[in-house]
Short mmCIF file of N, CA and C in Angstrom, two decimals:
data_model
loop_
_atom_site.label_atom_id
_atom_site.label_comp_id
_atom_site.label_asym_id
_atom_site.label_seq_id
_atom_site.Cartn_x
_atom_site.Cartn_y
_atom_site.Cartn_z
N MET A 1 1.02 -1.03 -0.19
CA MET A 1 -0.09 0.26 0.09
C MET A 1 0.61 1.52 0.60
N SER A 2 0.51 1.94 -0.67
CA SER A 2 1.11 3.29 -0.90
C SER A 2 0.70 4.29 0.12
N THR A 3 1.77 4.99 0.33
CA THR A 3 1.42 5.64 1.83
C THR A 3 1.77 7.27 1.62
N ARG A 4 1.63 7.22 0.06
CA ARG A 4 1.45 9.23 -0.64
C ARG A 4 -0.05 9.46 -0.81
N ALA A 5 0.07 10.30 -1.05
CA ALA A 5 -1.06 10.90 -1.29
C ALA A 5 -1.39 10.99 -2.74
N ALA A 6 -2.91 10.48 -3.12
CA ALA A 6 -3.46 9.64 -4.64
C ALA A 6 -3.24 10.86 -5.04
N LEU A 7 -3.26 10.78 -6.34
CA LEU A 7 -3.49 12.37 -7.45
C LEU A 7 -4.66 11.54 -8.08
N ALA A 8 -5.27 12.97 -8.82
CA ALA A 8 -6.81 12.08 -9.38
C ALA A 8 -6.34 11.76 -10.87
N HIS A 9 -6.63 10.97 -11.57
CA HIS A 9 -6.23 11.25 -12.89
C HIS A 9 -7.38 11.92 -13.50
N THR A 10 -8.59 11.73 -13.50
CA THR A 10 -9.65 12.71 -13.86
C THR A 10 -10.24 13.87 -12.90
N GLU A 11 -10.31 15.59 -13.59
CA GLU A 11 -11.18 15.75 -12.64
C GLU A 11 -11.50 16.98 -14.25
N GLY A 12 -12.64 17.51 -13.41
CA GLY A 12 -13.04 18.14 -14.27
C GLY A 12 -14.24 19.12 -13.18
N TYR A 13 -15.73 19.58 -14.46
CA TYR A 13 -16.55 20.60 -13.13
C TYR A 13 -18.16 19.97 -14.36
N VAL A 14 -19.29 19.97 -13.41
CA VAL A 14 -20.01 19.76 -13.94
C VAL A 14 -21.16 21.01 -13.76
N ASP A 15 -21.67 20.81 -14.31
CA ASP A 15 -22.92 22.34 -13.88
C ASP A 15 -23.97 21.93 -13.77
N ASN A 16 -24.34 22.20 -12.59
CA ASN A 16 -26.26 21.97 -11.60
C ASN A 16 -26.44 23.04 -11.50
N GLU A 17 -27.36 23.83 -12.84
CA GLU A 17 -28.39 24.76 -12.88
C GLU A 17 -27.59 25.85 -12.40
N GLY A 18 -26.61 26.26 -13.21
CA GLY A 18 -25.27 27.31 -13.11
C GLY A 18 -24.31 27.25 -11.90
N VAL A 19 -24.99 26.33 -11.28
CA VAL A 19 -23.03 25.97 -10.37
C VAL A 19 -21.99 25.03 -10.72
N LYS A 20 -21.15 25.41 -10.75
CA LYS A 20 -19.69 24.65 -11.43
C LYS A 20 -19.46 23.87 -10.21
N ILE A 21 -19.65 22.79 -10.35
CA ILE A 21 -19.44 21.46 -8.72
C ILE A 21 -17.98 20.59 -9.79
N HIS A 22 -17.34 21.20 -8.71
CA HIS A 22 -15.95 20.37 -9.44
C HIS A 22 -15.89 18.84 -8.30
N TYR A 23 -15.44 17.91 -9.43
CA TYR A 23 -14.82 16.79 -8.96
C TYR A 23 -13.76 15.74 -9.33
N GLU A 24 -12.93 15.08 -8.79
CA GLU A 24 -11.83 14.12 -8.94
C GLU A 24 -12.09 12.83 -9.27
N VAL A 25 -11.65 12.18 -9.39
CA VAL A 25 -11.34 10.64 -10.09
C VAL A 25 -10.11 10.03 -9.60
N TYR A 26 -10.15 8.67 -9.08
CA TYR A 26 -9.21 8.33 -8.73
C TYR A 26 -9.33 6.67 -8.81
N GLY A 27 -7.92 6.12 -9.30
CA GLY A 27 -7.96 4.75 -9.00
C GLY A 27 -8.45 4.13 -10.18
N GLU A 28 -8.38 2.77 -10.83
CA GLU A 28 -9.46 2.13 -11.63
C GLU A 28 -10.44 0.97 -11.09
N GLY A 29 -10.74 0.26 -11.40
CA GLY A 29 -11.53 -0.80 -10.98
C GLY A 29 -13.14 -0.93 -11.53
N ASP A 30 -13.44 -2.24 -10.84
CA ASP A 30 -15.08 -2.72 -12.31
C ASP A 30 -16.31 -1.87 -10.95
N ARG A 31 -15.35 -1.63 -10.01
CA ARG A 31 -16.69 -0.90 -8.42
C ARG A 31 -16.08 0.31 -8.48
N THR A 32 -16.76 1.65 -8.25
CA THR A 32 -16.69 2.64 -7.64
C THR A 32 -17.35 3.13 -6.38
N ILE A 33 -15.99 3.13 -5.62
CA ILE A 33 -16.78 3.76 -4.53
C ILE A 33 -17.23 5.53 -4.29
N ALA A 34 -18.08 6.27 -4.40
CA ALA A 34 -18.12 7.60 -4.58
C ALA A 34 -18.41 8.45 -2.94
N PHE A 35 -17.06 8.97 -2.52
CA PHE A 35 -17.12 9.71 -0.95
C PHE A 35 -17.92 10.94 -1.55
N ALA A 36 -19.53 11.10 -1.00
CA ALA A 36 -19.77 12.23 -0.87
C ALA A 36 -19.41 13.42 -0.02
N PRO A 37 -19.44 14.86 -0.07
CA PRO A 37 -19.41 15.72 0.92
C PRO A 37 -19.96 14.90 2.39
N THR A 38 -18.84 15.36 3.29
CA THR A 38 -19.14 15.37 4.21
C THR A 38 -20.46 16.47 5.60
N TRP A 39 -20.51 17.46 4.48
CA TRP A 39 -20.99 18.27 5.60
C TRP A 39 -20.55 19.86 4.30
N SER A 40 -21.61 20.07 4.22
CA SER A 40 -21.46 21.43 3.33
C SER A 40 -20.45 22.40 3.48
N LEU A 41 -19.80 22.47 4.71
CA LEU A 41 -18.12 22.98 4.40
C LEU A 41 -17.40 22.38 5.42
N VAL A 42 -16.74 20.88 4.38
CA VAL A 42 -16.38 20.01 4.24
C VAL A 42 -15.90 19.80 2.69
N HIS A 43 -14.68 20.23 2.18
CA HIS A 43 -14.62 19.70 0.76
C HIS A 43 -13.99 18.46 0.35
N SER A 44 -13.78 17.91 -0.50
CA SER A 44 -13.20 16.60 -0.62
C SER A 44 -12.33 16.20 0.31
N ARG A 45 -11.42 17.16 0.10
CA ARG A 45 -9.97 16.77 0.79
C ARG A 45 -9.65 16.41 1.91
N ALA A 46 -11.27 16.08 2.42
CA ALA A 46 -11.39 15.24 4.10
C ALA A 46 -11.17 14.16 4.29
N TYR A 47 -11.03 13.53 2.87
CA TYR A 47 -11.08 12.08 2.45
C TYR A 47 -9.50 11.41 1.96
N LYS A 48 -8.56 12.76 2.24
CA LYS A 48 -7.23 12.29 2.01
C LYS A 48 -6.38 11.43 2.10
N ALA A 49 -6.34 11.16 3.04
CA ALA A 49 -6.53 9.73 3.77
C ALA A 49 -7.01 8.92 3.75
N GLN A 50 -8.22 8.64 3.00
CA GLN A 50 -8.41 7.57 2.86
C GLN A 50 -8.37 6.85 0.81
N ILE A 51 -8.80 7.88 0.00
CA ILE A 51 -8.98 8.01 -0.84
C ILE A 51 -7.65 6.92 -1.48
N PRO A 52 -6.24 7.17 -1.33
CA PRO A 52 -5.82 6.89 -1.48
C PRO A 52 -5.29 5.13 -1.51
N TYR A 53 -5.82 4.47 -0.36
CA TYR A 53 -5.74 2.69 -0.37
C TYR A 53 -7.45 2.20 -1.27
N PHE A 54 -7.83 3.15 -0.96
CA PHE A 54 -9.71 2.71 -2.16
C PHE A 54 -9.25 2.42 -3.16
N ALA A 55 -8.61 3.58 -3.70
CA ALA A 55 -7.88 4.16 -4.76
C ALA A 55 -7.11 3.15 -5.59
N GLU A 56 -6.44 2.12 -4.59
CA GLU A 56 -5.37 1.02 -5.34
C GLU A 56 -6.92 -0.46 -5.94
N HIS A 57 -7.88 -0.33 -5.42
CA HIS A 57 -8.58 -1.08 -5.23
C HIS A 57 -10.01 -1.31 -5.58
N PHE A 58 -10.47 0.58 -6.39
CA PHE A 58 -11.83 0.43 -7.09
C PHE A 58 -11.42 1.73 -7.36
N ARG A 59 -12.08 2.16 -8.31
CA ARG A 59 -12.72 3.39 -8.62
C ARG A 59 -13.01 4.31 -8.23
N VAL A 60 -13.23 5.95 -7.30
CA VAL A 60 -13.14 6.44 -6.50
C VAL A 60 -13.43 7.53 -7.25
N VAL A 61 -14.85 8.51 -7.01
CA VAL A 61 -14.99 9.51 -7.27
C VAL A 61 -15.46 10.30 -5.83
N ALA A 62 -15.11 11.82 -5.76
CA ALA A 62 -15.26 12.59 -4.97
C ALA A 62 -15.91 14.12 -5.10
N TRP A 63 -16.27 14.95 -4.64
CA TRP A 63 -15.89 16.24 -5.13
C TRP A 63 -16.78 17.45 -3.92
N ASP A 64 -16.38 18.11 -4.40
CA ASP A 64 -16.13 19.63 -3.39
C ASP A 64 -17.73 19.85 -3.32
N PRO A 65 -18.39 20.08 -2.45
CA PRO A 65 -19.64 20.52 -2.10
C PRO A 65 -20.18 21.85 -3.12
N ARG A 66 -20.92 22.42 -2.80
CA ARG A 66 -21.21 23.56 -2.94
C ARG A 66 -20.90 24.75 -2.62
N GLY A 67 -20.15 26.06 -3.01
CA GLY A 67 -19.87 26.74 -2.14
C GLY A 67 -18.69 26.08 -0.59
N ASN A 68 -18.17 25.15 -1.46
CA ASN A 68 -16.44 25.01 -0.77
C ASN A 68 -15.48 24.52 -2.18
N GLY A 69 -14.29 24.74 -1.46
CA GLY A 69 -13.23 23.67 -2.28
C GLY A 69 -13.30 24.47 -3.48
N LYS A 70 -13.22 23.81 -4.86
CA LYS A 70 -13.20 24.16 -6.39
C LYS A 70 -14.48 24.45 -6.85
N SER A 71 -15.29 23.94 -6.28
CA SER A 71 -17.11 24.32 -6.77
C SER A 71 -17.30 25.94 -6.35
N ASP A 72 -17.87 26.48 -7.65
CA ASP A 72 -19.10 27.63 -7.19
C ASP A 72 -19.29 28.27 -5.41
N ARG A 73 -18.85 29.69 -5.53
CA ARG A 73 -19.64 29.87 -4.31
C ARG A 73 -20.80 31.20 -4.91
N SER A 74 -21.65 30.76 -4.18
CA SER A 74 -23.37 32.26 -4.23
C SER A 74 -22.71 32.84 -3.39
N THR A 75 -23.50 34.22 -3.02
CA THR A 75 -23.89 34.90 -1.99
C THR A 75 -25.37 34.56 -1.66
N ASP A 76 -26.01 33.61 -2.55
CA ASP A 76 -27.45 33.69 -2.51
C ASP A 76 -27.75 32.44 -2.07
N PRO A 77 -28.14 32.55 -0.80
CA PRO A 77 -29.02 31.46 0.64
C PRO A 77 -29.56 30.68 -0.50
N ALA A 78 -30.75 30.82 -1.56
CA ALA A 78 -31.15 29.58 -1.91
C ALA A 78 -31.06 28.61 -2.97
N GLN A 79 -28.82 28.89 -2.85
CA GLN A 79 -28.64 28.08 -4.12
C GLN A 79 -27.88 27.27 -2.65
N TYR A 80 -28.09 26.82 -1.71
CA TYR A 80 -27.98 25.92 -0.55
C TYR A 80 -28.98 24.71 0.27
N ARG A 81 -29.99 24.64 -0.78
CA ARG A 81 -30.77 23.79 -0.22
C ARG A 81 -30.39 22.08 -0.07
N LEU A 82 -31.03 21.30 0.81
CA LEU A 82 -29.85 20.26 0.54
C LEU A 82 -30.73 19.82 -0.43
N ARG A 83 -31.93 19.84 -0.88
CA ARG A 83 -31.95 19.13 -2.40
C ARG A 83 -31.37 19.72 -3.77
N ASP A 84 -30.43 20.42 -3.40
CA ASP A 84 -29.45 20.98 -4.33
C ASP A 84 -27.99 20.31 -4.30
N TYR A 85 -27.97 19.67 -3.02
CA TYR A 85 -26.97 19.32 -2.75
C TYR A 85 -26.78 17.89 -3.32
N PHE A 86 -28.07 16.89 -3.02
CA PHE A 86 -28.60 15.94 -3.66
C PHE A 86 -28.79 15.97 -5.38
N ASP A 87 -28.91 16.97 -5.66
CA ASP A 87 -28.55 17.00 -6.85
C ASP A 87 -27.35 17.23 -8.10
N ASP A 88 -26.16 17.82 -6.73
CA ASP A 88 -25.05 18.33 -7.71
C ASP A 88 -24.80 16.72 -7.62
N ALA A 89 -25.04 15.55 -6.58
CA ALA A 89 -24.04 14.53 -6.24
C ALA A 89 -24.71 13.35 -7.33
N ILE A 90 -26.41 13.79 -7.77
CA ILE A 90 -25.99 12.48 -9.63
C ILE A 90 -25.57 13.83 -10.15
N ALA A 91 -25.34 14.94 -10.30
CA ALA A 91 -24.81 15.39 -11.45
C ALA A 91 -23.26 14.93 -11.54
N VAL A 92 -22.62 14.71 -10.83
CA VAL A 92 -21.46 14.43 -10.39
C VAL A 92 -20.95 12.90 -10.50
N LEU A 93 -21.87 12.24 -10.28
CA LEU A 93 -22.62 10.65 -10.42
C LEU A 93 -22.66 10.56 -12.34
N ASP A 94 -23.64 11.14 -12.84
CA ASP A 94 -23.58 11.53 -14.41
C ASP A 94 -23.05 11.43 -15.11
N ALA A 95 -21.64 12.57 -14.40
CA ALA A 95 -20.88 13.32 -15.24
C ALA A 95 -19.42 12.07 -15.21
N THR A 96 -19.37 11.09 -14.31
CA THR A 96 -18.00 10.23 -14.48
C THR A 96 -19.19 9.02 -14.73
N GLU A 97 -19.98 9.27 -15.26
CA GLU A 97 -20.67 7.62 -15.38
C GLU A 97 -20.19 6.67 -14.66
N THR A 98 -20.40 7.37 -13.07
CA THR A 98 -20.98 6.29 -12.18
C THR A 98 -22.13 5.72 -11.87
#
C-alpha cells in the first residue's frame, strides 16, 4: 500500500443549474466508491487519507460541495438547499458515468 497522497487521473466540473461542481476521479476498478461531501462546509480533501488506499482497489469519485473547495460559491442562500446537494451528487455521478 502506498503512503503517499493519491493524484486524480481525471478532474473536472459539472454544471448544475448554473453552479459548477468540481469533482475528481482516482484509481481504476470494476466498482466505484463515491465519497460524498461530509458536510457543506467540508471539501473533498477531508478524504485525503482514505482515497489512496481505496484507489488501489476501486475507482473513487469525490467532489467539493457547492460553496467549498473548487466548486462555485454563491452569495444567494437559495443556492444551498439540501435538495441542491442531492442534485449535485447525481450530476457528478452522471458526469463521471458512475
